[in-house]
Amino acid sequence: NVSSCQISDAYNAISKRSGTVQSIKPINNQKVWGSIYTAETDSDDWGTSALAIEMANAGDILFFKVNGEDKAIWGELASTCARDNGIKATVIYGSARDLDALLYMDFPVFASNFCPNAGYPLGLGSLNEPIEVEDMKINPGDFFFGDESGIVVIPQELFAQVMAQTLLVKIKESAIIEDISSGKTLAEIVGLK
C-alpha cells in the first residue's frame, strides 16, 4: 500500500538517487512490483521480446532497453503471451504499440514511447544481462515498482533498507495529512510559516 513517489523518496534518502527513469510512463495505469528480468535489443527486433517471454520466470517483470525508437518491440500479442506465461509486467525504454488493446488489458505496460509500426522476429538481442538506461545501471534481480506516477528501480542489495525507509515515509505523510485535516497548512507543517 505504497506509491512510486514514496519509494523514490525513501531511495533518495538512502542513496541520493531517485531510482526513476523519467521518460518511462505507465501505458495503462496499473500498479505492479517485482524482480527485473532484463533484455536489450534494437527497435527493429521484436523477436527478442518473444525470447524474453520464454526465458523469464513466472513473476518476473521484463525490462527492455531498446536502441532506436522508430519501431515498437511490444504490443497486444506479446502482452497476451507474457501474461499467460506468468510474467507480471513489461517495461520498455523504447516503443510499444497496440494501445487500443493495451489500455484495457489486465497486464501492466510501461514505455517511453509508442508507435504503430514494428520490426521483425530477429531475436538478436541480449537477455538477463546488466543494462544501462539514462545513466542508471539496472541488473537482473533488481526491484521494480511502477504505478500511475511512474517507475522506480531499486538495486537488489538495497531492497530491504529502502522498503523499511518507505514505511517511515508513509507514516510521516499520514501524520502530515492528519495535521492538514485538523486545520494546519502545509507551509506551517514544514516550517515555512
PDB file of C-alpha atoms in Angstrom:
ATOM      1  CA  ASN A   1       0.000   0.000   0.000  1.00  0.00           C
ATOM      2  CA  VAL A   2       2.709   2.461  -1.055  1.00  0.00           C
ATOM      3  CA  SER A   3       3.405   4.558  -4.134  1.00  0.00           C
ATOM      4  CA  SER A   4       6.293   5.033  -6.528  1.00  0.00           C
ATOM      5  CA  CYS A   5       6.647   8.537  -5.064  1.00  0.00           C
ATOM      6  CA  GLN A   6       7.139   7.183  -1.544  1.00  0.00           C
ATOM      7  CA  ILE A   7       9.629   4.543  -2.704  1.00  0.00           C
ATOM      8  CA  SER A   8      11.569   7.127  -4.696  1.00  0.00           C
ATOM      9  CA  ASP A   9      11.689   9.429  -1.649  1.00  0.00           C
ATOM     10  CA  ALA A  10      12.934   6.548   0.501  1.00  0.00           C
ATOM     11  CA  TYR A  11      15.601   5.519  -2.026  1.00  0.00           C
ATOM     12  CA  ASN A  12      16.705   9.145  -2.365  1.00  0.00           C
ATOM     13  CA  ALA A  13      17.085   9.435   1.425  1.00  0.00           C
ATOM     14  CA  ILE A  14      19.417   6.415   1.392  1.00  0.00           C
ATOM     15  CA  SER A  15      21.368   6.829  -1.851  1.00  0.00           C
ATOM     16  CA  LYS A  16      20.821  10.425  -3.023  1.00  0.00           C
ATOM     17  CA  ARG A  17      19.329   8.902  -6.203  1.00  0.00           C
ATOM     18  CA  SER A  18      15.684   8.868  -7.292  1.00  0.00           C
ATOM     19  CA  GLY A  19      15.642   5.422  -8.910  1.00  0.00           C
ATOM     20  CA  THR A  20      13.355   6.775 -11.617  1.00  0.00           C
ATOM     21  CA  VAL A  21      13.583   6.780 -15.395  1.00  0.00           C
ATOM     22  CA  GLN A  22      11.674   9.946 -16.208  1.00  0.00           C
ATOM     23  CA  SER A  23      10.914   9.073 -19.813  1.00  0.00           C
ATOM     24  CA  ILE A  24       9.179   5.770 -18.988  1.00  0.00           C
ATOM     25  CA  LYS A  25       5.466   6.307 -18.295  1.00  0.00           C
ATOM     26  CA  PRO A  26       2.560   3.980 -17.483  1.00  0.00           C
ATOM     27  CA  ILE A  27       0.574   2.941 -20.547  1.00  0.00           C
ATOM     28  CA  ASN A  28      -2.447   1.543 -18.694  1.00  0.00           C
ATOM     29  CA  ASN A  29      -2.081   2.949 -15.142  1.00  0.00           C
ATOM     30  CA  GLN A  30      -1.685  -0.337 -13.300  1.00  0.00           C
ATOM     31  CA  LYS A  31       0.399  -0.881 -10.158  1.00  0.00           C
ATOM     32  CA  VAL A  32       2.999  -3.655 -10.152  1.00  0.00           C
ATOM     33  CA  TRP A  33       6.178  -4.659  -8.345  1.00  0.00           C
ATOM     34  CA  GLY A  34       8.682  -7.467  -8.547  1.00  0.00           C
ATOM     35  CA  SER A  35      12.049  -8.697  -9.748  1.00  0.00           C
ATOM     36  CA  ILE A  36      13.508  -7.477 -13.045  1.00  0.00           C
ATOM     37  CA  TYR A  37      14.474  -9.688 -15.990  1.00  0.00           C
ATOM     38  CA  THR A  38      16.484  -7.522 -18.409  1.00  0.00           C
ATOM     39  CA  ALA A  39      16.693  -7.536 -22.195  1.00  0.00           C
ATOM     40  CA  GLU A  40      18.379  -5.270 -24.727  1.00  0.00           C
ATOM     41  CA  THR A  41      17.738  -5.115 -28.450  1.00  0.00           C
ATOM     42  CA  ASP A  42      17.338  -2.811 -31.425  1.00  0.00           C
ATOM     43  CA  SER A  43      13.945  -1.327 -32.259  1.00  0.00           C
ATOM     44  CA  ASP A  44      13.624  -3.415 -35.426  1.00  0.00           C
ATOM     45  CA  ASP A  45      13.881  -6.672 -33.411  1.00  0.00           C
ATOM     46  CA  TRP A  46      10.691  -7.704 -31.642  1.00  0.00           C
ATOM     47  CA  GLY A  47      11.927 -11.308 -31.698  1.00  0.00           C
ATOM     48  CA  THR A  48      13.999 -10.644 -28.578  1.00  0.00           C
ATOM     49  CA  SER A  49      10.706  -9.867 -26.805  1.00  0.00           C
ATOM     50  CA  ALA A  50       9.379 -13.320 -27.703  1.00  0.00           C
ATOM     51  CA  LEU A  51      12.582 -14.938 -26.412  1.00  0.00           C
ATOM     52  CA  ALA A  52      12.464 -12.942 -23.156  1.00  0.00           C
ATOM     53  CA  ILE A  53       8.912 -14.144 -22.536  1.00  0.00           C
ATOM     54  CA  GLU A  54      10.133 -17.742 -22.943  1.00  0.00           C
ATOM     55  CA  MET A  55      13.241 -17.371 -20.768  1.00  0.00           C
ATOM     56  CA  ALA A  56      11.934 -15.277 -17.846  1.00  0.00           C
ATOM     57  CA  ASN A  57      10.403 -16.904 -14.799  1.00  0.00           C
ATOM     58  CA  ALA A  58       6.783 -16.552 -13.765  1.00  0.00           C
ATOM     59  CA  GLY A  59       6.525 -13.470 -11.565  1.00  0.00           C
ATOM     60  CA  ASP A  60       9.339 -11.578 -13.329  1.00  0.00           C
ATOM     61  CA  ILE A  61       8.991  -8.102 -14.790  1.00  0.00           C
ATOM     62  CA  LEU A  62      10.536  -7.731 -18.239  1.00  0.00           C
ATOM     63  CA  PHE A  63      12.641  -4.571 -18.590  1.00  0.00           C
ATOM     64  CA  PHE A  64      13.749  -3.777 -22.164  1.00  0.00           C
ATOM     65  CA  LYS A  65      16.396  -1.319 -23.242  1.00  0.00           C
ATOM     66  CA  VAL A  66      15.681  -0.603 -26.897  1.00  0.00           C
ATOM     67  CA  ASN A  67      18.256   1.068 -29.120  1.00  0.00           C
ATOM     68  CA  GLY A  68      16.486   3.376 -31.560  1.00  0.00           C
ATOM     69  CA  GLU A  69      12.844   4.428 -31.359  1.00  0.00           C
ATOM     70  CA  ASP A  70      11.478   4.097 -34.870  1.00  0.00           C
ATOM     71  CA  LYS A  71       9.711   0.750 -34.303  1.00  0.00           C
ATOM     72  CA  ALA A  72       7.781  -0.950 -31.484  1.00  0.00           C
ATOM     73  CA  ILE A  73       9.088  -4.149 -29.878  1.00  0.00           C
ATOM     74  CA  TRP A  74       5.950  -4.867 -27.843  1.00  0.00           C
ATOM     75  CA  GLY A  75       2.186  -4.946 -28.346  1.00  0.00           C
ATOM     76  CA  GLU A  76      -1.022  -6.895 -27.811  1.00  0.00           C
ATOM     77  CA  LEU A  77       0.289 -10.321 -28.849  1.00  0.00           C
ATOM     78  CA  ALA A  78       3.411 -10.083 -26.678  1.00  0.00           C
ATOM     79  CA  SER A  79       1.349  -8.840 -23.703  1.00  0.00           C
ATOM     80  CA  THR A  80      -1.108 -11.700 -24.073  1.00  0.00           C
ATOM     81  CA  CYS A  81       1.654 -14.291 -24.268  1.00  0.00           C
ATOM     82  CA  ALA A  82       3.615 -12.761 -21.376  1.00  0.00           C
ATOM     83  CA  ARG A  83       0.526 -12.595 -19.150  1.00  0.00           C
ATOM     84  CA  ASP A  84      -0.353 -16.204 -19.945  1.00  0.00           C
ATOM     85  CA  ASN A  85       3.244 -17.257 -19.116  1.00  0.00           C
ATOM     86  CA  GLY A  86       3.032 -15.608 -15.671  1.00  0.00           C
ATOM     87  CA  ILE A  87       5.102 -12.511 -16.429  1.00  0.00           C
ATOM     88  CA  LYS A  88       3.879  -9.672 -14.161  1.00  0.00           C
ATOM     89  CA  ALA A  89       4.541  -6.642 -16.402  1.00  0.00           C
ATOM     90  CA  THR A  90       6.669  -5.193 -19.177  1.00  0.00           C
ATOM     91  CA  VAL A  91       8.771  -2.030 -19.067  1.00  0.00           C
ATOM     92  CA  ILE A  92      10.204  -0.624 -22.293  1.00  0.00           C
ATOM     93  CA  TYR A  93      12.836   2.048 -22.700  1.00  0.00           C
ATOM     94  CA  GLY A  94      11.567   2.342 -26.244  1.00  0.00           C
ATOM     95  CA  SER A  95       8.248   1.935 -28.028  1.00  0.00           C
ATOM     96  CA  ALA A  96       5.135  -0.180 -27.587  1.00  0.00           C
ATOM     97  CA  ARG A  97       2.147  -0.392 -29.915  1.00  0.00           C
ATOM     98  CA  ASP A  98      -1.482  -1.643 -29.983  1.00  0.00           C
ATOM     99  CA  LEU A  99      -2.600   0.903 -27.406  1.00  0.00           C
ATOM    100  CA  ASP A 100      -6.213   0.192 -28.389  1.00  0.00           C
ATOM    101  CA  ALA A 101      -5.725  -3.204 -26.700  1.00  0.00           C
ATOM    102  CA  LEU A 102      -3.039  -2.420 -24.081  1.00  0.00           C
ATOM    103  CA  LEU A 103      -5.113   0.316 -22.449  1.00  0.00           C
ATOM    104  CA  TYR A 104      -7.729  -2.255 -21.454  1.00  0.00           C
ATOM    105  CA  MET A 105      -5.636  -5.360 -20.799  1.00  0.00           C
ATOM    106  CA  ASP A 106      -5.067  -6.810 -17.358  1.00  0.00           C
ATOM    107  CA  PHE A 107      -1.302  -6.620 -17.907  1.00  0.00           C
ATOM    108  CA  PRO A 108       0.779  -3.594 -16.830  1.00  0.00           C
ATOM    109  CA  VAL A 109       2.897  -1.967 -19.544  1.00  0.00           C
ATOM    110  CA  PHE A 110       5.252   0.988 -19.121  1.00  0.00           C
ATOM    111  CA  ALA A 111       7.055   2.576 -22.084  1.00  0.00           C
ATOM    112  CA  SER A 112       8.851   5.731 -23.123  1.00  0.00           C
ATOM    113  CA  ASN A 113       7.033   5.946 -26.451  1.00  0.00           C
ATOM    114  CA  PHE A 114       4.503   4.285 -28.733  1.00  0.00           C
ATOM    115  CA  CYS A 115       4.047   3.963 -32.479  1.00  0.00           C
ATOM    116  CA  PRO A 116       2.054   1.736 -34.873  1.00  0.00           C
ATOM    117  CA  ASN A 117       4.925   0.036 -36.717  1.00  0.00           C
ATOM    118  CA  ALA A 118       7.010  -2.977 -35.715  1.00  0.00           C
ATOM    119  CA  GLY A 119      10.186  -4.627 -36.936  1.00  0.00           C
ATOM    120  CA  TYR A 120      10.979  -8.308 -37.405  1.00  0.00           C
ATOM    121  CA  PRO A 121      11.294 -11.509 -35.330  1.00  0.00           C
ATOM    122  CA  LEU A 122      15.112 -11.428 -35.366  1.00  0.00           C
ATOM    123  CA  GLY A 123      15.949 -12.484 -31.805  1.00  0.00           C
ATOM    124  CA  LEU A 124      19.391 -10.816 -31.890  1.00  0.00           C
ATOM    125  CA  GLY A 125      19.288  -9.051 -28.515  1.00  0.00           C
ATOM    126  CA  SER A 126      20.812  -9.966 -25.156  1.00  0.00           C
ATOM    127  CA  LEU A 127      18.866 -11.456 -22.251  1.00  0.00           C
ATOM    128  CA  ASN A 128      19.244 -11.166 -18.485  1.00  0.00           C
ATOM    129  CA  GLU A 129      22.469  -9.127 -18.541  1.00  0.00           C
ATOM    130  CA  PRO A 130      23.125  -5.729 -16.920  1.00  0.00           C
ATOM    131  CA  ILE A 131      21.805  -2.772 -18.910  1.00  0.00           C
ATOM    132  CA  GLU A 132      22.216   0.992 -18.577  1.00  0.00           C
ATOM    133  CA  VAL A 133      19.303   3.378 -19.092  1.00  0.00           C
ATOM    134  CA  GLU A 134      19.767   7.143 -18.725  1.00  0.00           C
ATOM    135  CA  ASP A 135      22.938   6.665 -16.623  1.00  0.00           C
ATOM    136  CA  MET A 136      21.188   4.142 -14.359  1.00  0.00           C
ATOM    137  CA  LYS A 137      22.638   0.657 -14.155  1.00  0.00           C
ATOM    138  CA  ILE A 138      19.906  -1.997 -13.980  1.00  0.00           C
ATOM    139  CA  ASN A 139      20.796  -5.576 -13.083  1.00  0.00           C
ATOM    140  CA  PRO A 140      18.762  -8.750 -13.338  1.00  0.00           C
ATOM    141  CA  GLY A 141      17.035  -9.262  -9.991  1.00  0.00           C
ATOM    142  CA  ASP A 142      16.799  -5.558  -9.119  1.00  0.00           C
ATOM    143  CA  PHE A 143      13.458  -4.470  -7.631  1.00  0.00           C
ATOM    144  CA  PHE A 144      10.895  -2.694  -9.819  1.00  0.00           C
ATOM    145  CA  PHE A 145       7.859  -0.718  -8.726  1.00  0.00           C
ATOM    146  CA  GLY A 146       5.523   1.035 -11.138  1.00  0.00           C
ATOM    147  CA  ASP A 147       2.194   2.823 -10.810  1.00  0.00           C
ATOM    148  CA  GLU A 148       0.260   5.784 -12.220  1.00  0.00           C
ATOM    149  CA  SER A 149       3.049   8.233 -11.298  1.00  0.00           C
ATOM    150  CA  GLY A 150       5.915   6.360 -12.967  1.00  0.00           C
ATOM    151  CA  ILE A 151       8.561   3.768 -12.198  1.00  0.00           C
ATOM    152  CA  VAL A 152      11.287   3.195  -9.622  1.00  0.00           C
ATOM    153  CA  VAL A 153      14.193   0.731  -9.829  1.00  0.00           C
ATOM    154  CA  ILE A 154      15.983  -0.248  -6.609  1.00  0.00           C
ATOM    155  CA  PRO A 155      19.243  -2.248  -6.596  1.00  0.00           C
ATOM    156  CA  GLN A 156      18.684  -5.696  -5.136  1.00  0.00           C
ATOM    157  CA  GLU A 157      21.224  -5.137  -2.351  1.00  0.00           C
ATOM    158  CA  LEU A 158      19.333  -2.054  -1.069  1.00  0.00           C
ATOM    159  CA  PHE A 159      15.822  -3.522  -1.278  1.00  0.00           C
ATOM    160  CA  ALA A 160      15.270  -4.265   2.451  1.00  0.00           C
ATOM    161  CA  GLN A 161      16.719  -0.925   3.559  1.00  0.00           C
ATOM    162  CA  VAL A 162      14.622   1.034   1.040  1.00  0.00           C
ATOM    163  CA  MET A 163      11.414  -0.792   1.992  1.00  0.00           C
ATOM    164  CA  ALA A 164      11.987  -0.029   5.686  1.00  0.00           C
ATOM    165  CA  GLN A 165      12.592   3.635   4.800  1.00  0.00           C
ATOM    166  CA  THR A 166       9.457   3.625   2.604  1.00  0.00           C
ATOM    167  CA  LEU A 167       7.381   2.648   5.636  1.00  0.00           C
ATOM    168  CA  LEU A 168       8.807   5.641   7.524  1.00  0.00           C
ATOM    169  CA  VAL A 169       7.958   7.937   4.593  1.00  0.00           C
ATOM    170  CA  LYS A 170       4.391   6.602   4.547  1.00  0.00           C
ATOM    171  CA  ILE A 171       3.977   7.090   8.316  1.00  0.00           C
ATOM    172  CA  LYS A 172       5.308  10.671   8.074  1.00  0.00           C
ATOM    173  CA  GLU A 173       2.971  11.501   5.176  1.00  0.00           C
ATOM    174  CA  SER A 174      -0.014  10.058   7.059  1.00  0.00           C
ATOM    175  CA  ALA A 175       0.793  12.307  10.022  1.00  0.00           C
ATOM    176  CA  ILE A 176       1.009  15.347   7.717  1.00  0.00           C
ATOM    177  CA  ILE A 177      -2.387  14.518   6.200  1.00  0.00           C
ATOM    178  CA  GLU A 178      -3.852  14.315   9.732  1.00  0.00           C
ATOM    179  CA  ASP A 179      -2.339  17.717  10.562  1.00  0.00           C
ATOM    180  CA  ILE A 180      -3.852  19.216   7.397  1.00  0.00           C
ATOM    181  CA  SER A 181      -7.225  17.691   8.308  1.00  0.00           C
ATOM    182  CA  SER A 182      -7.015  19.322  11.737  1.00  0.00           C
ATOM    183  CA  GLY A 183      -6.562  22.772  10.166  1.00  0.00           C
ATOM    184  CA  LYS A 184      -2.825  23.300   9.784  1.00  0.00           C
ATOM    185  CA  THR A 185      -1.439  24.471   6.453  1.00  0.00           C
ATOM    186  CA  LEU A 186       1.338  22.664   4.619  1.00  0.00           C
ATOM    187  CA  ALA A 187       3.541  25.760   4.982  1.00  0.00           C
ATOM    188  CA  GLU A 188       3.080  25.578   8.764  1.00  0.00           C
ATOM    189  CA  ILE A 189       3.754  21.853   8.918  1.00  0.00           C
ATOM    190  CA  VAL A 190       7.059  22.049   7.016  1.00  0.00           C
ATOM    191  CA  GLY A 191       8.213  25.115   8.959  1.00  0.00           C
ATOM    192  CA  LEU A 192       7.915  27.776   6.269  1.00  0.00           C
ATOM    193  CA  LYS A 193       5.453  29.831   8.295  1.00  0.00           C
TER     194      LYS A 193
END
